[in-house]
Amino acid sequence: MSSDSNPDIIKLIMTLRGGGISDPATLSAIEKTPRHHFVDATFKDKAWENRALPIKFGQTISQPLVVALMTQALRIDDRCKVLEVGTGSGYQTAILCHLARRVYTIERYGSLLAEAEARLQKLRHKNLVTRHGDGALGWPEQAPFNRIIVTAAMKQRPDTLLGQLKDGGIMVAPVTRPQDRSCQELMRYIVRPDGFEEEPLGGVRFVPVRSGLAKRD
Ligand code: SAH
């Protein structure tokens, strides 16, 4: 489906622009990614609205504006090797696949991962490698990465993941605010020769990162 024929896509892109998304590559990747493929049948009519929607096991497909903010903040180009923690529906993964050289994505629910893999295969994304595992540990065998995105809330600064970034690498992750545990700060970290640059990008609300593989699956 192209945006020419779908007023819902045009409306969403306008909402994203209004929300501060100006990066043409990010907007184009969102326009090309059919969000209705990533939501349950009951929510298909809401797929192009700017809202998070439930997927299985109490997890969510993130709000498009938040997906766009995170994608734009990562400054991905086609030389980037990207790690994603929290595959979920695979929607953010598909957007990363449009922009990066290769995407490594980890999910702790085996059945969510299998469904996401099927959708991504159907859309013919080939530059991706998946893993059923605990993404909080990163992917040491494939490190270092140019970019890391965490799509679930971390309790504190994700130092293990930061250790798997290249020099000049960028990570975007929601990190619980110490003063308000119900909400997180979207953080951007950039690796510098003498440490990390940390930048808060605003308040967000994600499901928490959990450790280990999911038991109910
Ligand atoms: N990016 C997803 C958002 C999914 S919600 C999308 O666009 O649909 C967050 C996901 O992170 C959930 O699927 C949850 O199971 C997963 N998750 C939470 N903790 C994790 C961990 N330690 N390792 C891997 N995945 C994790």
PDB file of C-alpha atoms and ligand atoms in Angstrom:
ATOM      1  CA  MET A   1       0.000   0.000   0.000  1.00  0.00           C
ATOM      2  CA  SER A   2       1.416   3.429  -0.825  1.00  0.00           C
ATOM      3  CA  SER A   3       0.635   6.650   1.007  1.00  0.00           C
ATOM      4  CA  ASP A   4      -0.923   8.033  -2.207  1.00  0.00           C
ATOM      5  CA  SER A   5      -3.842   5.669  -1.784  1.00  0.00           C
ATOM      6  CA  ASN A   6      -4.188   5.725   1.981  1.00  0.00           C
ATOM      7  CA  PRO A   7      -5.309   8.913   3.736  1.00  0.00           C
ATOM      8  CA  ASP A   8      -4.610   7.263   7.120  1.00  0.00           C
ATOM      9  CA  ILE A   9      -0.886   7.061   6.307  1.00  0.00           C
ATOM     10  CA  ILE A  10      -0.805  10.703   5.150  1.00  0.00           C
ATOM     11  CA  LYS A  11      -2.537  11.721   8.386  1.00  0.00           C
ATOM     12  CA  LEU A  12      -0.052   9.786  10.502  1.00  0.00           C
ATOM     13  CA  ILE A  13       2.947  11.290   8.680  1.00  0.00           C
ATOM     14  CA  MET A  14       1.502  14.776   9.287  1.00  0.00           C
ATOM     15  CA  THR A  15       1.046  13.954  12.977  1.00  0.00           C
ATOM     16  CA  LEU A  16       4.674  12.790  13.173  1.00  0.00           C
ATOM     17  CA  ARG A  17       5.913  15.969  11.477  1.00  0.00           C
ATOM     18  CA  GLY A  18       3.870  18.003  13.943  1.00  0.00           C
ATOM     19  CA  GLY A  19       5.459  15.995  16.768  1.00  0.00           C
ATOM     20  CA  GLY A  20       8.960  17.024  15.718  1.00  0.00           C
ATOM     21  CA  ILE A  21       9.962  14.288  13.275  1.00  0.00           C
ATOM     22  CA  SER A  22      11.814  15.933  10.403  1.00  0.00           C
ATOM     23  CA  ASP A  23      14.288  13.239   9.320  1.00  0.00           C
ATOM     24  CA  PRO A  24      13.195  12.203   5.777  1.00  0.00           C
ATOM     25  CA  ALA A  25      14.676   8.670   6.104  1.00  0.00           C
ATOM     26  CA  THR A  26      12.696   8.006   9.300  1.00  0.00           C
ATOM     27  CA  LEU A  27       9.450   9.330   7.798  1.00  0.00           C
ATOM     28  CA  SER A  28       9.978   7.319   4.617  1.00  0.00           C
ATOM     29  CA  ALA A  29      10.654   4.073   6.571  1.00  0.00           C
ATOM     30  CA  ILE A  30       7.436   4.597   8.555  1.00  0.00           C
ATOM     31  CA  GLU A  31       5.479   5.327   5.392  1.00  0.00           C
ATOM     32  CA  LYS A  32       6.779   2.099   3.816  1.00  0.00           C
ATOM     33  CA  THR A  33       6.069  -0.138   6.827  1.00  0.00           C
ATOM     34  CA  PRO A  34       2.498  -1.490   6.829  1.00  0.00           C
ATOM     35  CA  ARG A  35       1.603  -1.205  10.533  1.00  0.00           C
ATOM     36  CA  HIS A  36      -1.658  -3.089   9.955  1.00  0.00           C
ATOM     37  CA  HIS A  37       0.460  -6.233   9.364  1.00  0.00           C
ATOM     38  CA  PHE A  38       1.812  -6.000  12.894  1.00  0.00           C
ATOM     39  CA  VAL A  39      -1.385  -5.657  14.928  1.00  0.00           C
ATOM     40  CA  ASP A  40      -4.052  -8.220  15.873  1.00  0.00           C
ATOM     41  CA  ALA A  41      -7.097  -8.507  13.618  1.00  0.00           C
ATOM     42  CA  THR A  42      -9.300  -6.691  16.164  1.00  0.00           C
ATOM     43  CA  PHE A  43      -7.142  -3.558  15.952  1.00  0.00           C
ATOM     44  CA  LYS A  44      -6.559  -3.391  12.177  1.00  0.00           C
ATOM     45  CA  ASP A  45      -8.824  -0.342  11.821  1.00  0.00           C
ATOM     46  CA  LYS A  46      -6.717   1.506  14.420  1.00  0.00           C
ATOM     47  CA  ALA A  47      -3.336   0.462  13.007  1.00  0.00           C
ATOM     48  CA  TRP A  48      -2.505   3.875  11.496  1.00  0.00           C
ATOM     49  CA  GLU A  49      -3.550   5.892  14.535  1.00  0.00           C
ATOM     50  CA  ASN A  50      -0.826   7.455  16.632  1.00  0.00           C
ATOM     51  CA  ARG A  51      -1.322   5.141  19.599  1.00  0.00           C
ATOM     52  CA  ALA A  52       0.226   2.098  21.206  1.00  0.00           C
ATOM     53  CA  LEU A  53      -1.847  -1.073  20.780  1.00  0.00           C
ATOM     54  CA  PRO A  54      -1.892  -4.328  22.750  1.00  0.00           C
ATOM     55  CA  ILE A  55      -0.167  -7.429  21.400  1.00  0.00           C
ATOM     56  CA  LYS A  56       0.002 -10.790  23.236  1.00  0.00           C
ATOM     57  CA  PHE A  57       1.097 -11.374  26.857  1.00  0.00           C
ATOM     58  CA  GLY A  58       0.281  -7.824  28.004  1.00  0.00           C
ATOM     59  CA  GLN A  59       2.960  -6.352  25.696  1.00  0.00           C
ATOM     60  CA  THR A  60       2.405  -3.473  23.283  1.00  0.00           C
ATOM     61  CA  ILE A  61       3.319  -2.296  19.803  1.00  0.00           C
ATOM     62  CA  SER A  62       4.738   1.147  20.524  1.00  0.00           C
ATOM     63  CA  GLN A  63       3.086   4.423  19.579  1.00  0.00           C
ATOM     64  CA  PRO A  64       4.251   5.535  16.095  1.00  0.00           C
ATOM     65  CA  LEU A  65       5.474   8.932  17.369  1.00  0.00           C
ATOM     66  CA  VAL A  66       7.688   7.193  19.933  1.00  0.00           C
ATOM     67  CA  VAL A  67       8.959   4.725  17.303  1.00  0.00           C
ATOM     68  CA  ALA A  68       9.752   7.702  15.066  1.00  0.00           C
ATOM     69  CA  LEU A  69      11.473   9.691  17.850  1.00  0.00           C
ATOM     70  CA  MET A  70      13.654   6.721  18.761  1.00  0.00           C
ATOM     71  CA  THR A  71      14.484   5.950  15.133  1.00  0.00           C
ATOM     72  CA  GLN A  72      15.348   9.574  14.357  1.00  0.00           C
ATOM     73  CA  ALA A  73      17.477   9.857  17.513  1.00  0.00           C
ATOM     74  CA  LEU A  74      19.539   6.829  16.442  1.00  0.00           C
ATOM     75  CA  ARG A  75      20.779   8.486  13.202  1.00  0.00           C
ATOM     76  CA  ILE A  76      21.001   5.149  11.389  1.00  0.00           C
ATOM     77  CA  ASP A  77      22.606   4.803   7.966  1.00  0.00           C
ATOM     78  CA  ASP A  78      23.099   1.831   5.668  1.00  0.00           C
ATOM     79  CA  ARG A  79      26.512   0.994   7.165  1.00  0.00           C
ATOM     80  CA  CYS A  80      25.050   0.441  10.628  1.00  0.00           C
ATOM     81  CA  LYS A  81      24.884  -2.869  12.481  1.00  0.00           C
ATOM     82  CA  VAL A  82      21.955  -2.422  14.865  1.00  0.00           C
ATOM     83  CA  LEU A  83      20.869  -4.380  17.950  1.00  0.00           C
ATOM     84  CA  GLU A  84      17.214  -4.220  19.027  1.00  0.00           C
ATOM     85  CA  VAL A  85      16.148  -5.478  22.460  1.00  0.00           C
ATOM     86  CA  GLY A  86      12.434  -6.388  22.520  1.00  0.00           C
ATOM     87  CA  THR A  87      11.231  -7.528  19.080  1.00  0.00           C
ATOM     88  CA  GLY A  88       7.570  -7.613  20.159  1.00  0.00           C
ATOM     89  CA  SER A  89       5.398  -7.389  17.041  1.00  0.00           C
ATOM     90  CA  GLY A  90       8.421  -6.728  14.803  1.00  0.00           C
ATOM     91  CA  TYR A  91       7.125  -3.283  13.735  1.00  0.00           C
ATOM     92  CA  GLN A  92      10.161  -1.320  14.950  1.00  0.00           C
ATOM     93  CA  THR A  93      12.372  -4.108  13.558  1.00  0.00           C
ATOM     94  CA  ALA A  94      10.912  -3.605  10.066  1.00  0.00           C
ATOM     95  CA  ILE A  95      11.636   0.120  10.243  1.00  0.00           C
ATOM     96  CA  LEU A  96      15.218  -0.572  11.321  1.00  0.00           C
ATOM     97  CA  CYS A  97      15.582  -3.045   8.423  1.00  0.00           C
ATOM     98  CA  HIS A  98      14.749  -0.258   5.957  1.00  0.00           C
ATOM     99  CA  LEU A  99      17.541   1.939   7.323  1.00  0.00           C
ATOM    100  CA  ALA A 100      20.381  -0.281   8.554  1.00  0.00           C
ATOM    101  CA  ARG A 101      22.868  -2.697   6.989  1.00  0.00           C
ATOM    102  CA  ARG A 102      21.907  -5.473   9.362  1.00  0.00           C
ATOM    103  CA  VAL A 103      19.552  -5.763  12.328  1.00  0.00           C
ATOM    104  CA  TYR A 104      19.965  -8.168  15.262  1.00  0.00           C
ATOM    105  CA  THR A 105      16.800  -8.454  17.334  1.00  0.00           C
ATOM    106  CA  ILE A 106      16.158 -10.314  20.604  1.00  0.00           C
ATOM    107  CA  GLU A 107      12.836 -11.247  22.231  1.00  0.00           C
ATOM    108  CA  ARG A 108      12.207 -13.254  25.427  1.00  0.00           C
ATOM    109  CA  TYR A 109       8.789 -14.625  24.261  1.00  0.00           C
ATOM    110  CA  GLY A 110       9.395 -17.407  21.732  1.00  0.00           C
ATOM    111  CA  SER A 111       5.900 -17.186  20.247  1.00  0.00           C
ATOM    112  CA  LEU A 112       6.018 -13.384  19.830  1.00  0.00           C
ATOM    113  CA  LEU A 113       9.358 -13.809  18.072  1.00  0.00           C
ATOM    114  CA  ALA A 114       8.016 -16.548  15.768  1.00  0.00           C
ATOM    115  CA  GLU A 115       5.067 -14.357  14.755  1.00  0.00           C
ATOM    116  CA  ALA A 116       7.320 -11.337  14.182  1.00  0.00           C
ATOM    117  CA  GLU A 117       9.692 -13.467  12.075  1.00  0.00           C
ATOM    118  CA  ALA A 118       6.789 -14.636   9.881  1.00  0.00           C
ATOM    119  CA  ARG A 119       5.615 -11.035   9.306  1.00  0.00           C
ATOM    120  CA  LEU A 120       9.110  -9.790   8.507  1.00  0.00           C
ATOM    121  CA  GLN A 121       9.688 -12.674   6.097  1.00  0.00           C
ATOM    122  CA  LYS A 122       6.409 -11.915   4.346  1.00  0.00           C
ATOM    123  CA  LEU A 123       7.563  -8.319   3.882  1.00  0.00           C
ATOM    124  CA  ARG A 124      10.840  -9.727   2.448  1.00  0.00           C
ATOM    125  CA  HIS A 125      13.186  -8.199   4.976  1.00  0.00           C
ATOM    126  CA  LYS A 126      16.379 -10.216   4.643  1.00  0.00           C
ATOM    127  CA  ASN A 127      18.947  -8.130   6.522  1.00  0.00           C
ATOM    128  CA  LEU A 128      17.965  -9.411   9.931  1.00  0.00           C
ATOM    129  CA  VAL A 129      19.009 -12.026  12.472  1.00  0.00           C
ATOM    130  CA  THR A 130      16.732 -12.995  15.364  1.00  0.00           C
ATOM    131  CA  ARG A 131      17.349 -14.553  18.755  1.00  0.00           C
ATOM    132  CA  HIS A 132      15.065 -15.962  21.429  1.00  0.00           C
ATOM    133  CA  GLY A 133      16.833 -14.800  24.570  1.00  0.00           C
ATOM    134  CA  ASP A 134      17.390 -12.228  27.282  1.00  0.00           C
ATOM    135  CA  GLY A 135      18.225  -9.011  25.497  1.00  0.00           C
ATOM    136  CA  ALA A 136      19.350  -7.267  28.680  1.00  0.00           C
ATOM    137  CA  LEU A 137      22.537  -9.287  28.242  1.00  0.00           C
ATOM    138  CA  GLY A 138      22.938  -7.949  24.716  1.00  0.00           C
ATOM    139  CA  TRP A 139      24.448 -10.177  22.025  1.00  0.00           C
ATOM    140  CA  PRO A 140      28.130 -10.515  23.004  1.00  0.00           C
ATOM    141  CA  GLU A 141      29.019 -12.823  20.058  1.00  0.00           C
ATOM    142  CA  GLN A 142      27.880 -10.140  17.588  1.00  0.00           C
ATOM    143  CA  ALA A 143      29.138  -7.069  19.484  1.00  0.00           C
ATOM    144  CA  PRO A 144      30.195  -4.361  18.961  1.00  0.00           C
ATOM    145  CA  PHE A 145      27.223  -2.620  17.369  1.00  0.00           C
ATOM    146  CA  ASN A 146      26.952   0.841  15.793  1.00  0.00           C
ATOM    147  CA  ARG A 147      23.505   1.350  17.275  1.00  0.00           C
ATOM    148  CA  ILE A 148      21.365  -0.208  20.029  1.00  0.00           C
ATOM    149  CA  ILE A 149      17.659   0.359  20.644  1.00  0.00           C
ATOM    150  CA  VAL A 150      15.847  -0.919  23.716  1.00  0.00           C
ATOM    151  CA  THR A 151      12.061  -1.019  23.331  1.00  0.00           C
ATOM    152  CA  ALA A 152      11.220  -1.920  26.949  1.00  0.00           C
ATOM    153  CA  ALA A 153      11.932   0.057  30.130  1.00  0.00           C
ATOM    154  CA  MET A 154      15.299  -0.385  31.867  1.00  0.00           C
ATOM    155  CA  LYS A 155      15.479   0.172  35.642  1.00  0.00           C
ATOM    156  CA  GLN A 156      18.831   1.916  35.350  1.00  0.00           C
ATOM    157  CA  ARG A 157      21.468   2.962  32.853  1.00  0.00           C
ATOM    158  CA  PRO A 158      22.026  -0.110  30.652  1.00  0.00           C
ATOM    159  CA  ASP A 159      25.788  -0.478  31.209  1.00  0.00           C
ATOM    160  CA  THR A 160      26.011  -4.050  29.840  1.00  0.00           C
ATOM    161  CA  LEU A 161      24.521  -2.864  26.550  1.00  0.00           C
ATOM    162  CA  LEU A 162      26.630   0.306  26.492  1.00  0.00           C
ATOM    163  CA  GLY A 163      29.678  -1.978  26.670  1.00  0.00           C
ATOM    164  CA  GLN A 164      28.566  -3.553  23.374  1.00  0.00           C
ATOM    165  CA  LEU A 165      28.596  -0.273  21.421  1.00  0.00           C
ATOM    166  CA  LYS A 166      31.410   0.843  19.107  1.00  0.00           C
ATOM    167  CA  ASP A 167      33.214   4.152  19.598  1.00  0.00           C
ATOM    168  CA  GLY A 168      30.859   6.843  18.346  1.00  0.00           C
ATOM    169  CA  GLY A 169      27.982   4.369  18.692  1.00  0.00           C
ATOM    170  CA  ILE A 170      24.515   5.490  19.778  1.00  0.00           C
ATOM    171  CA  MET A 171      21.961   3.815  22.046  1.00  0.00           C
ATOM    172  CA  VAL A 172      18.391   4.885  22.713  1.00  0.00           C
ATOM    173  CA  ALA A 173      16.581   3.372  25.711  1.00  0.00           C
ATOM    174  CA  PRO A 174      13.729   4.232  28.088  1.00  0.00           C
ATOM    175  CA  VAL A 175      15.107   4.374  31.639  1.00  0.00           C
ATOM    176  CA  THR A 176      12.872   4.543  34.736  1.00  0.00           C
ATOM    177  CA  ARG A 177      12.862   7.984  36.365  1.00  0.00           C
ATOM    178  CA  PRO A 178      13.981   7.679  40.005  1.00  0.00           C
ATOM    179  CA  GLN A 179      11.397  10.279  41.118  1.00  0.00           C
ATOM    180  CA  ASP A 180       8.470   8.716  39.205  1.00  0.00           C
ATOM    181  CA  ARG A 181       8.525   4.941  38.765  1.00  0.00           C
ATOM    182  CA  SER A 182       5.409   4.888  36.532  1.00  0.00           C
ATOM    183  CA  CYS A 183       7.149   6.651  33.671  1.00  0.00           C
ATOM    184  CA  GLN A 184      10.535   6.639  31.989  1.00  0.00           C
ATOM    185  CA  GLU A 185      12.930   9.081  30.440  1.00  0.00           C
ATOM    186  CA  LEU A 186      13.904   8.270  26.877  1.00  0.00           C
ATOM    187  CA  MET A 187      17.703   8.463  27.007  1.00  0.00           C
ATOM    188  CA  ARG A 188      20.215   8.765  24.201  1.00  0.00           C
ATOM    189  CA  TYR A 189      23.778   7.658  24.940  1.00  0.00           C
ATOM    190  CA  ILE A 190      26.683   8.371  22.604  1.00  0.00           C
ATOM    191  CA  VAL A 191      30.020   6.613  23.192  1.00  0.00           C
ATOM    192  CA  ARG A 192      32.918   9.085  23.345  1.00  0.00           C
ATOM    193  CA  PRO A 193      36.636   8.306  23.822  1.00  0.00           C
ATOM    194  CA  ASP A 194      36.424   9.591  27.399  1.00  0.00           C
ATOM    195  CA  GLY A 195      33.040   8.106  28.407  1.00  0.00           C
ATOM    196  CA  PHE A 196      29.394   8.543  27.446  1.00  0.00           C
ATOM    197  CA  GLU A 197      27.371  11.553  26.440  1.00  0.00           C
ATOM    198  CA  GLU A 198      23.869  11.241  27.989  1.00  0.00           C
ATOM    199  CA  GLU A 199      20.886  13.176  26.735  1.00  0.00           C
ATOM    200  CA  PRO A 200      17.275  13.004  27.971  1.00  0.00           C
ATOM    201  CA  LEU A 201      14.775  13.142  25.089  1.00  0.00           C
ATOM    202  CA  GLY A 202      11.484  13.249  27.020  1.00  0.00           C
ATOM    203  CA  GLY A 203       9.020  11.150  28.971  1.00  0.00           C
ATOM    204  CA  VAL A 204       7.757   7.797  27.630  1.00  0.00           C
ATOM    205  CA  ARG A 205       5.858   4.777  28.928  1.00  0.00           C
ATOM    206  CA  PHE A 206       7.065   1.279  28.007  1.00  0.00           C
ATOM    207  CA  VAL A 207       6.479  -2.195  29.432  1.00  0.00           C
ATOM    208  CA  PRO A 208       9.410  -3.217  31.654  1.00  0.00           C
ATOM    209  CA  VAL A 209      12.455  -5.217  30.603  1.00  0.00           C
ATOM    210  CA  ARG A 210      12.248  -8.609  32.350  1.00  0.00           C
ATOM    211  CA  SER A 211      15.151 -10.955  32.818  1.00  0.00           C
ATOM    212  CA  GLY A 212      15.454 -14.485  31.484  1.00  0.00           C
ATOM    213  CA  LEU A 213      13.201 -16.233  28.963  1.00  0.00           C
ATOM    214  CA  ALA A 214       9.431 -15.829  29.395  1.00  0.00           C
ATOM    215  CA  LYS A 215       7.898 -18.773  31.278  1.00  0.00           C
ATOM    216  CA  ARG A 216       4.308 -18.320  30.029  1.00  0.00           C
ATOM    217  CA  ASP A 217       4.803 -18.564  26.292  1.00  0.00           C
TER     218      ASP A 217
HETATM  219  N1  SAH B   1       9.428  -2.898  19.465  1.00  0.00           N
HETATM  220  C1  SAH B   1       8.221  -3.587  19.794  1.00  0.00           C
HETATM  221  C2  SAH B   1       7.742  -3.190  21.182  1.00  0.00           C
HETATM  222  C3  SAH B   1       7.412  -4.387  21.959  1.00  0.00           C
HETATM  223  S1  SAH B   1       7.049  -4.146  23.663  1.00  0.00           S
HETATM  224  C4  SAH B   1       7.175  -3.364  18.728  1.00  0.00           C
HETATM  225  O1  SAH B   1       7.348  -2.485  17.882  1.00  0.00           O
HETATM  226  O2  SAH B   1       6.165  -4.087  18.698  1.00  0.00           O
HETATM  227  C5  SAH B   1       8.547  -4.657  24.422  1.00  0.00           C
HETATM  228  C6  SAH B   1       9.021  -6.057  24.126  1.00  0.00           C
HETATM  229  O3  SAH B   1      10.221  -6.263  24.880  1.00  0.00           O
HETATM  230  C7  SAH B   1       8.052  -7.151  24.579  1.00  0.00           C
HETATM  231  O4  SAH B   1       7.770  -7.994  23.500  1.00  0.00           O
HETATM  232  C8  SAH B   1       8.810  -7.872  25.675  1.00  0.00           C
HETATM  233  O5  SAH B   1       8.544  -9.259  25.738  1.00  0.00           O
HETATM  234  C9  SAH B   1      10.252  -7.600  25.278  1.00  0.00           C
HETATM  235  N2  SAH B   1      11.236  -7.769  26.361  1.00  0.00           N
HETATM  236  C10 SAH B   1      11.144  -7.388  27.662  1.00  0.00           C
HETATM  237  N3  SAH B   1      12.254  -7.736  28.336  1.00  0.00           N
HETATM  238  C11 SAH B   1      13.085  -8.358  27.432  1.00  0.00           C
HETATM  239  C12 SAH B   1      14.377  -8.947  27.516  1.00  0.00           C
HETATM  240  N4  SAH B   1      15.069  -8.992  28.650  1.00  0.00           N
HETATM  241  N5  SAH B   1      14.910  -9.480  26.396  1.00  0.00           N
HETATM  242  C13 SAH B   1      14.220  -9.473  25.219  1.00  0.00           C
HETATM  243  N6  SAH B   1      12.996  -8.930  25.074  1.00  0.00           N
HETATM  244  C14 SAH B   1      12.433  -8.377  26.168  1.00  0.00           C
END
